CSV table of C-alpha atoms and ligand atoms in Angstrom, one decimal:
chain,number,residue,atom,x,y,z
A,28,MET,CA,0.0,0.0,0.0
A,29,LYS,CA,1.2,3.5,-0.8
A,30,LYS,CA,0.3,5.8,2.1
A,31,ILE,CA,-0.7,9.2,0.7
A,32,LEU,CA,-1.5,12.3,2.8
A,33,VAL,CA,-3.6,15.0,1.2
A,34,THR,CA,-4.0,18.3,2.9
A,35,GLY,CA,-7.1,20.4,1.9
A,36,GLY,CA,-8.7,17.2,0.4
A,37,CYS,CA,-12.2,18.6,1.1
A,38,GLY,CA,-11.6,21.5,-1.3
A,39,PHE,CA,-12.4,21.8,-5.0
A,40,ILE,CA,-9.1,20.5,-6.3
A,41,GLY,CA,-8.1,18.2,-3.4
A,42,SER,CA,-11.4,16.3,-3.5
A,43,CYS,CA,-11.0,15.7,-7.3
A,44,LEU,CA,-7.4,14.5,-6.7
A,45,ILE,CA,-8.5,12.1,-3.9
A,46,LYS,CA,-11.2,10.5,-6.0
A,47,LYS,CA,-8.6,9.9,-8.7
A,48,LEU,CA,-6.0,8.5,-6.2
A,49,LEU,CA,-8.6,6.1,-4.8
A,50,LYS,CA,-9.1,4.5,-8.3
A,51,ASN,CA,-5.9,2.7,-7.5
A,52,LYS,CA,-6.7,0.1,-4.9
A,53,PHE,CA,-3.0,0.0,-3.8
A,54,ASN,CA,-3.3,3.6,-2.5
A,55,PHE,CA,-4.4,4.5,1.0
A,56,VAL,CA,-5.4,8.2,1.4
A,57,LEU,CA,-5.5,10.2,4.6
A,58,ASN,CA,-7.3,13.5,4.1
A,59,ILE,CA,-6.5,16.3,6.5
A,60,ASP,CA,-8.8,19.4,6.2
A,61,ALA,CA,-10.0,22.0,8.6
A,62,LEU,CA,-13.5,22.0,6.9
A,63,LYS,CA,-13.6,25.7,6.4
A,64,LYS,CA,-16.7,27.3,4.9
A,65,GLN,CA,-15.4,26.9,1.3
A,66,SER,CA,-14.8,23.2,1.7
A,67,VAL,CA,-17.0,20.9,-0.3
A,68,LYS,CA,-16.8,17.7,1.6
A,69,GLU,CA,-20.1,16.4,0.0
A,70,SER,CA,-18.0,15.9,-3.1
A,71,LEU,CA,-16.4,12.9,-1.3
A,72,ASN,CA,-19.6,11.2,-0.3
A,73,GLU,CA,-19.1,8.4,-2.8
A,74,ILE,CA,-15.8,7.4,-1.2
A,75,GLN,CA,-16.6,7.8,2.5
A,76,SER,CA,-17.0,4.1,3.1
A,77,PHE,CA,-13.8,3.0,1.3
A,78,LYS,CA,-11.5,1.0,3.5
A,79,ASN,CA,-8.5,2.7,2.0
A,80,TYR,CA,-9.7,6.2,2.9
A,81,ASN,CA,-9.6,8.1,6.2
A,82,PHE,CA,-10.3,11.7,7.2
A,83,LYS,CA,-9.1,13.9,10.1
A,84,LYS,CA,-10.4,17.3,10.8
A,85,ILE,CA,-7.2,19.3,11.6
A,86,ASP,CA,-6.2,22.8,11.0
A,87,ILE,CA,-2.6,22.8,9.7
A,88,THR,CA,-1.8,25.9,11.7
A,89,ASN,CA,-2.0,23.7,14.8
A,90,PHE,CA,1.6,22.3,14.8
A,91,ASN,CA,1.0,19.6,17.5
A,92,ARG,CA,-1.9,18.1,15.7
A,93,ILE,CA,-0.4,18.1,12.2
A,94,ASN,CA,2.9,16.9,13.5
A,95,SER,CA,1.5,14.0,15.4
A,96,SER,CA,-0.7,12.9,12.4
A,97,ILE,CA,2.3,13.0,10.0
A,98,ASN,CA,4.4,11.0,12.4
A,99,SER,CA,1.9,8.4,13.2
A,100,PHE,CA,0.7,8.0,9.5
A,101,LYS,CA,4.3,8.1,8.1
A,102,PRO,CA,3.2,8.9,4.5
A,103,ASP,CA,5.1,7.8,1.4
A,104,LEU,CA,3.7,10.8,-0.4
A,105,ILE,CA,2.2,14.2,0.6
A,106,PHE,CA,0.0,16.4,-1.6
A,107,HIS,CA,-0.2,19.7,0.1
A,108,LEU,CA,-3.2,21.7,-1.0
A,109,ALA,CA,-4.7,23.2,2.2
A,110,ALA,CA,-4.8,26.9,1.8
A,111,GLU,CA,-7.1,29.9,1.9
A,112,SER,CA,-7.6,30.4,-1.8
A,113,HIS,CA,-9.8,33.4,-2.6
A,114,VAL,CA,-8.1,36.7,-3.6
A,115,ASP,CA,-11.1,38.9,-2.5
A,116,ARG,CA,-11.2,37.3,1.0
A,117,SER,CA,-7.4,37.8,1.2
A,118,ILE,CA,-8.0,41.5,0.6
A,119,SER,CA,-10.7,41.8,3.3
A,120,SER,CA,-8.8,39.5,5.8
A,121,PRO,CA,-5.1,39.4,5.0
A,122,THR,CA,-3.8,38.2,8.4
A,123,HIS,CA,-5.9,35.1,8.2
A,124,PHE,CA,-4.3,34.2,4.8
A,125,ILE,CA,-0.8,34.8,5.9
A,126,LYS,CA,-1.3,32.6,9.0
A,127,SER,CA,-3.0,29.8,7.2
A,128,ASN,CA,-0.9,29.6,4.1
A,129,ILE,CA,2.5,30.5,5.4
A,130,ASN,CA,2.4,29.1,9.0
A,131,GLY,CA,0.4,26.1,7.8
A,132,THR,CA,3.0,25.1,5.2
A,133,LEU,CA,5.8,25.9,7.6
A,134,ASN,CA,4.3,23.5,10.2
A,135,ILE,CA,4.3,20.6,7.7
A,136,LEU,CA,7.9,21.4,6.6
A,137,GLU,CA,9.0,21.7,10.3
A,138,SER,CA,7.4,18.4,11.1
A,139,LEU,CA,9.3,16.7,8.2
A,140,ARG,CA,12.6,18.4,9.1
A,141,VAL,CA,12.6,16.8,12.5
A,142,ALA,CA,11.0,13.5,11.5
A,143,LYS,CA,13.1,10.4,10.6
A,144,PHE,CA,10.5,8.1,8.9
A,145,TRP,CA,10.8,9.6,5.4
A,146,ARG,CA,14.6,9.3,5.2
A,147,ASN,CA,14.3,5.5,4.9
A,148,LYS,CA,11.7,5.8,2.1
A,149,LYS,CA,13.5,6.2,-1.2
A,150,LYS,CA,10.6,7.6,-3.1
A,151,PHE,CA,9.1,9.9,-0.4
A,152,LYS,CA,8.0,13.3,-1.8
A,153,LEU,CA,6.0,16.4,-0.9
A,154,ILE,CA,4.1,17.9,-3.7
A,155,ASN,CA,3.5,21.6,-2.9
A,156,ILE,CA,0.5,22.8,-4.9
A,157,SER,CA,0.7,26.5,-5.7
A,158,THR,CA,-0.6,29.0,-8.2
A,159,ASP,CA,0.6,31.0,-11.2
A,160,GLU,CA,-0.5,34.1,-9.3
A,161,VAL,CA,2.9,34.1,-7.5
A,162,TYR,CA,4.5,35.6,-10.7
A,163,GLY,CA,2.3,38.7,-10.6
A,164,SER,CA,0.6,40.2,-13.6
A,165,LEU,CA,1.3,40.4,-17.4
A,166,SER,CA,0.4,43.0,-20.0
A,167,LYS,CA,-1.3,41.8,-23.2
A,168,SER,CA,2.0,41.7,-25.1
A,169,GLU,CA,4.3,40.1,-22.5
A,170,LYS,CA,5.5,36.5,-22.8
A,171,SER,CA,3.8,33.8,-20.6
A,172,PHE,CA,5.4,33.1,-17.2
A,173,ASN,CA,8.0,30.4,-17.2
A,174,GLU,CA,9.5,28.6,-14.1
A,175,ASN,CA,12.4,31.1,-14.1
A,176,ASN,CA,10.3,34.2,-13.8
A,177,GLN,CA,10.7,36.3,-10.7
A,178,PHE,CA,7.9,36.1,-8.1
A,179,LYS,CA,6.0,39.4,-8.1
A,180,PRO,CA,2.8,38.7,-6.2
A,181,ASN,CA,0.3,41.5,-5.8
A,182,SER,CA,-2.4,40.3,-3.5
A,183,PRO,CA,-2.1,39.0,0.1
A,184,TYR,CA,-3.3,35.6,-1.3
A,185,SER,CA,-0.6,35.4,-4.0
A,186,SER,CA,2.1,36.7,-1.6
A,187,SER,CA,1.2,34.1,1.0
A,188,LYS,CA,1.5,31.3,-1.7
A,189,ALA,CA,4.8,32.8,-3.0
A,190,SER,CA,6.2,32.9,0.6
A,191,SER,CA,5.2,29.3,1.2
A,192,ASP,CA,6.7,28.2,-2.1
A,193,LEU,CA,10.0,30.0,-1.2
A,194,ILE,CA,10.0,28.4,2.3
A,195,ALA,CA,9.4,25.0,0.7
A,196,ARG,CA,12.3,25.7,-1.7
A,197,SER,CA,14.6,26.5,1.2
A,198,TYR,CA,13.6,23.3,3.1
A,199,ASN,CA,14.5,21.3,0.0
A,200,LYS,CA,17.8,23.0,-0.5
A,201,THR,CA,18.8,23.1,3.2
A,202,PHE,CA,17.3,20.0,4.7
A,203,LYS,CA,17.0,17.9,1.6
A,204,ILE,CA,13.3,17.3,2.0
A,205,PRO,CA,12.2,15.9,-1.4
A,206,ILE,CA,9.8,18.6,-2.6
A,207,ILE,CA,8.3,19.5,-6.0
A,208,THR,CA,6.3,22.7,-6.3
A,209,THR,CA,3.6,23.2,-9.0
A,210,ASN,CA,2.3,26.5,-10.1
A,211,CYS,CA,-1.1,26.1,-11.8
A,212,SER,CA,-3.4,28.5,-13.6
A,213,ASN,CA,-7.1,29.0,-12.8
A,214,ASN,CA,-9.0,25.8,-12.4
A,215,TYR,CA,-12.6,25.2,-13.2
A,216,GLY,CA,-15.0,22.3,-13.0
A,217,PRO,CA,-17.7,20.7,-10.8
A,218,TRP,CA,-17.8,21.2,-7.0
A,219,GLN,CA,-16.1,24.7,-6.9
A,220,TYR,CA,-17.4,26.8,-4.0
A,221,PRO,CA,-19.4,29.7,-5.4
A,222,GLU,CA,-17.0,32.5,-4.5
A,223,LYS,CA,-15.0,31.9,-7.7
A,224,LEU,CA,-16.0,33.4,-11.1
A,225,ILE,CA,-17.6,30.4,-12.9
A,226,PRO,CA,-19.9,29.1,-10.2
A,227,VAL,CA,-20.7,32.7,-9.2
A,228,VAL,CA,-21.9,33.5,-12.7
A,229,ILE,CA,-24.0,30.2,-12.9
A,230,LEU,CA,-25.5,30.9,-9.5
A,231,SER,CA,-26.5,34.4,-10.5
A,232,CYS,CA,-28.2,33.0,-13.6
A,233,LEU,CA,-30.0,30.4,-11.6
A,234,LYS,CA,-31.2,33.1,-9.1
A,235,ASN,CA,-31.9,35.6,-11.9
A,236,LYS,CA,-29.6,38.1,-10.1
A,237,ASN,CA,-27.1,40.5,-11.5
A,238,ILE,CA,-23.8,38.9,-12.7
A,239,PRO,CA,-21.1,41.0,-11.2
A,240,ILE,CA,-18.0,41.7,-13.4
A,241,TYR,CA,-15.0,43.6,-12.1
A,242,GLY,CA,-14.0,46.7,-14.0
A,243,ASN,CA,-14.6,46.4,-17.7
A,244,GLY,CA,-14.2,42.6,-17.8
A,245,SER,CA,-11.0,42.7,-19.8
A,246,ASN,CA,-8.8,40.8,-17.3
A,247,ILE,CA,-7.4,37.6,-18.8
A,248,ARG,CA,-6.9,34.2,-17.1
A,249,ASP,CA,-5.5,30.9,-18.4
A,250,TRP,CA,-8.0,28.1,-17.6
A,251,LEU,CA,-7.5,24.5,-16.8
A,252,TYR,CA,-10.1,21.8,-16.2
A,253,VAL,CA,-9.7,20.5,-12.6
A,254,GLU,CA,-9.3,16.9,-13.7
A,255,ASP,CA,-6.4,17.8,-15.9
A,256,HIS,CA,-4.7,19.5,-12.9
A,257,ALA,CA,-5.2,16.4,-10.8
A,258,ASP,CA,-3.9,14.1,-13.5
A,259,ALA,CA,-0.8,16.3,-13.9
A,260,LEU,CA,-0.2,16.2,-10.1
A,261,ILE,CA,-0.3,12.4,-10.0
A,262,LYS,CA,2.1,12.2,-13.0
A,263,ILE,CA,4.5,14.5,-11.3
A,264,SER,CA,4.3,12.6,-8.0
A,265,ASN,CA,5.4,9.4,-9.7
A,266,SER,CA,8.6,11.1,-10.9
A,267,ASN,CA,12.0,11.6,-9.4
A,268,LYS,CA,12.1,15.3,-10.2
A,269,VAL,CA,12.6,16.6,-6.7
A,270,GLY,CA,13.8,20.1,-6.3
A,271,ASN,CA,12.0,21.2,-9.5
A,272,THR,CA,9.0,23.5,-10.0
A,273,TYR,CA,6.5,23.0,-12.8
A,274,ASN,CA,3.9,25.3,-14.3
A,275,ILE,CA,0.6,23.7,-15.1
A,276,GLY,CA,-1.9,25.4,-17.4
A,277,GLY,CA,-4.5,24.8,-20.0
A,278,GLY,CA,-2.9,27.0,-22.7
A,279,LYS,CA,-6.3,28.8,-23.1
A,280,GLU,CA,-6.4,32.5,-22.3
A,281,VAL,CA,-9.8,34.0,-22.0
A,282,SER,CA,-11.0,37.4,-20.7
A,283,ASN,CA,-13.6,37.5,-17.9
A,284,ILE,CA,-16.2,39.1,-20.2
A,285,GLU,CA,-15.7,36.4,-22.8
A,286,ILE,CA,-16.2,33.7,-20.2
A,287,VAL,CA,-19.3,35.3,-18.8
A,288,ASN,CA,-20.8,35.7,-22.3
A,289,LYS,CA,-20.0,32.1,-23.1
A,290,ILE,CA,-21.7,30.9,-19.8
A,291,CYS,CA,-24.8,33.0,-20.6
A,292,GLU,CA,-25.0,31.6,-24.1
A,293,ILE,CA,-24.8,28.0,-22.8
A,294,MET,CA,-27.3,28.8,-20.0
A,295,ASP,CA,-29.6,30.3,-22.6
A,296,HIS,CA,-29.5,27.1,-24.4
A,297,ILE,CA,-29.8,24.5,-21.6
A,298,TYR,CA,-31.8,26.5,-19.0
A,299,PRO,CA,-33.6,29.2,-20.9
A,300,ALA,CA,-35.2,32.1,-19.1
A,301,LYS,CA,-37.6,34.8,-20.6
A,302,LYS,CA,-34.7,37.0,-21.6
A,303,SER,CA,-31.0,36.1,-22.3
A,304,TYR,CA,-28.9,35.9,-19.2
A,305,LYS,CA,-26.6,38.5,-20.8
A,306,ASN,CA,-29.1,41.1,-19.6
A,307,LEU,CA,-28.0,40.3,-16.0
A,308,ILE,CA,-24.3,41.4,-16.7
A,309,SER,CA,-23.4,44.3,-14.4
A,310,PHE,CA,-20.0,45.9,-14.2
A,311,VAL,CA,-18.9,46.7,-10.7
A,312,ASP,CA,-15.9,48.6,-9.1
A,313,ASP,CA,-12.7,46.8,-9.9
A,314,ARG,CA,-10.9,44.6,-7.4
A,315,LEU,CA,-8.0,46.4,-5.6
A,316,SER,CA,-4.7,45.9,-7.5
A,317,HIS,CA,-6.5,43.5,-9.9
A,318,ASP,CA,-3.9,41.5,-11.9
A,319,PHE,CA,-4.6,42.1,-15.6
A,320,ARG,CA,-3.3,38.9,-17.1
A,321,TYR,CA,-2.1,35.5,-16.1
A,322,SER,CA,-0.6,33.1,-18.7
A,323,VAL,CA,1.7,30.2,-18.1
A,324,ASN,CA,4.3,28.6,-20.3
A,325,ILE,CA,3.9,24.9,-19.9
A,326,ASN,CA,6.8,23.7,-22.1
A,327,LYS,CA,8.6,22.2,-19.2
A,328,ILE,CA,5.8,19.9,-18.0
A,329,LYS,CA,5.0,19.1,-21.7
A,330,LYS,CA,8.5,18.1,-22.4
A,331,GLU,CA,9.3,16.1,-19.2
A,332,PHE,CA,5.9,14.6,-18.6
A,333,ASP,CA,4.2,14.6,-22.0
A,334,PHE,CA,1.5,16.6,-20.3
A,335,LYS,CA,-1.4,17.6,-22.5
A,336,PRO,CA,-4.8,18.8,-21.1
A,337,LYS,CA,-7.6,16.3,-22.1
A,338,TYR,CA,-10.3,19.0,-22.0
A,339,ASN,CA,-10.3,21.9,-24.3
A,340,PHE,CA,-12.0,25.0,-22.8
A,341,ASN,CA,-15.3,24.8,-24.7
A,342,ARG,CA,-15.8,21.1,-23.8
A,343,GLY,CA,-14.7,21.6,-20.2
A,344,LEU,CA,-16.9,24.6,-19.7
A,345,SER,CA,-20.0,23.0,-21.2
A,346,LYS,CA,-19.5,19.9,-19.0
A,347,THR,CA,-19.1,22.2,-16.0
A,348,ILE,CA,-22.2,24.2,-16.6
A,349,ASN,CA,-24.3,21.2,-17.2
A,350,TRP,CA,-23.0,19.7,-13.9
A,351,TYR,CA,-24.0,22.9,-12.0
A,352,VAL,CA,-27.4,23.0,-13.5
A,353,LYS,CA,-28.0,19.4,-12.7
A,354,ASN,CA,-26.7,20.0,-9.1
A,355,SER,CA,-28.4,23.4,-8.7
A,356,LYS,CA,-29.8,22.5,-5.3
A,357,TRP,CA,-26.2,22.0,-4.0
A,358,LEU,CA,-25.1,25.2,-5.6
A,359,LEU,CA,-28.0,27.2,-4.2
A,360,ASN,CA,-27.5,25.7,-0.7
A,361,LYS,CA,-23.8,26.7,-0.7
A,362,ASP,CA,-24.9,30.3,-1.2
A,363,LYS,CA,-26.7,30.4,2.1
B,407,NAD,P1,-10.5,25.4,-1.9
B,407,NAD,O1,-10.7,26.8,-1.2
B,407,NAD,O2,-11.6,24.9,-2.7
B,407,NAD,O3,-10.1,24.3,-0.8
B,407,NAD,C1,-9.1,24.5,0.1
B,407,NAD,C2,-9.4,23.5,1.2
B,407,NAD,O4,-8.3,23.6,2.2
B,407,NAD,C3,-10.7,23.6,1.9
B,407,NAD,O5,-11.3,22.4,2.1
B,407,NAD,C4,-10.3,24.2,3.3
B,407,NAD,O6,-11.2,23.7,4.4
B,407,NAD,C5,-8.9,23.7,3.5
B,407,NAD,N1,-8.1,24.5,4.3
B,407,NAD,C6,-7.9,25.8,4.2
B,407,NAD,N2,-7.1,26.3,5.2
B,407,NAD,C7,-6.8,25.2,5.9
B,407,NAD,C8,-6.0,25.0,7.1
B,407,NAD,N3,-5.4,26.0,7.7
B,407,NAD,N4,-5.9,23.7,7.6
B,407,NAD,C9,-6.5,22.7,7.0
B,407,NAD,N5,-7.3,22.8,5.9
B,407,NAD,C10,-7.4,24.1,5.4
B,407,NAD,O7,-9.2,25.6,-2.8
B,407,NAD,P2,-8.8,24.9,-4.1
B,407,NAD,O8,-9.3,25.7,-5.2
B,407,NAD,O9,-9.1,23.5,-4.0
B,407,NAD,O10,-7.2,25.1,-4.1
B,407,NAD,C11,-6.4,24.1,-3.5
B,407,NAD,C12,-4.9,24.5,-3.6
B,407,NAD,O11,-4.6,24.7,-5.0
B,407,NAD,C13,-4.6,25.8,-2.9
B,407,NAD,O12,-3.4,25.7,-2.3
B,407,NAD,C14,-4.6,26.8,-4.0
B,407,NAD,O13,-3.7,27.9,-3.7
B,407,NAD,C15,-4.1,26.0,-5.1
B,407,NAD,N6,-4.5,26.5,-6.5
B,407,NAD,C16,-5.8,26.7,-6.7
B,407,NAD,C17,-6.2,27.1,-8.0
B,407,NAD,C18,-7.7,27.4,-8.4
B,407,NAD,O14,-7.9,27.9,-9.5
B,407,NAD,N7,-8.6,27.0,-7.6
B,407,NAD,C19,-5.2,27.3,-9.0
B,407,NAD,C20,-3.9,27.0,-8.7
B,407,NAD,C21,-3.5,26.6,-7.4
């Protein structure tokens, strides 16, 4: 049995990853999550009774609890995803993000620095899951971020992730803890808590409420379907590329207004209302220091792992919207 610890496994990406990991009956997964408001633990209902799955409610900012769990479980592999992940909330409550994302990561690294168990495991690895937002913002004409770009984070969220990436780097260099960091672009797909753009827009359509768009909607993001992200993480975890960082992305840049228009068009088709949902679009004051464009160069992961997203954006978006409409009760409940 391969013992795998996933932190943040009740979140949008972590839960998708756990379901994929459990498809292999030789994996045993321990999920550690603080069950914050944005967690989506219902997404794991189908695997709750699996014998090779266990869950512990732990906040990783509590060193004693995370340390004793790591040392008693003695994982062969750790996927570290637990983090506060919403830029807007990091602007309204920065301290909380700094504590959770920096101190939380530090606690895991400190626990491993002192622990002996992993030193006898030849393939032990910590996969530190991070974001492309650490690189800052691009103009329309600038080249996509590659792994050698300087970190220039602009929000408390991205700076907390950049800090935790740098601390992870130093624990790899100094204490030889086998770590690989991944910096992924915006994810979308089923089970995303409705504080992020795509579920927010669908929810607004379902409630026939204004669809808020920051500024003039020209901000650009690079989108990746969540299952493609999880597949990439599993591929990377099976490698011996410790000490490396990898960008992961979908290679599809879309502006916010384009996405919102596309969602409205699909909603008009599958869940028609009296008027087109486009009538609900409403431009609101821009986010403070709103990054204009994210775009990641994925040549490294393509070359070393033969990574290619399975979902193109149109297919992934249509599948996602259909899922939310089918699960509208869940989505509407999450909004309460
Ligand atoms: P999410 O907000 O959906 O889930 C995060 C999970 O972590 C939640 O279940 C929450 O309860 C848990 N958590 C938060 N703080 C914790 C703490 N202190 N202790 C224990 N558990 C805690 O986030 P997500 O979108 O699934 O993102 C997962 C990771 O991937 C994050 O590290 C994020 O920075 C990174 N990431 C996300 C995206 C994206 O587009 N969503 C893109 C790139 C990278």
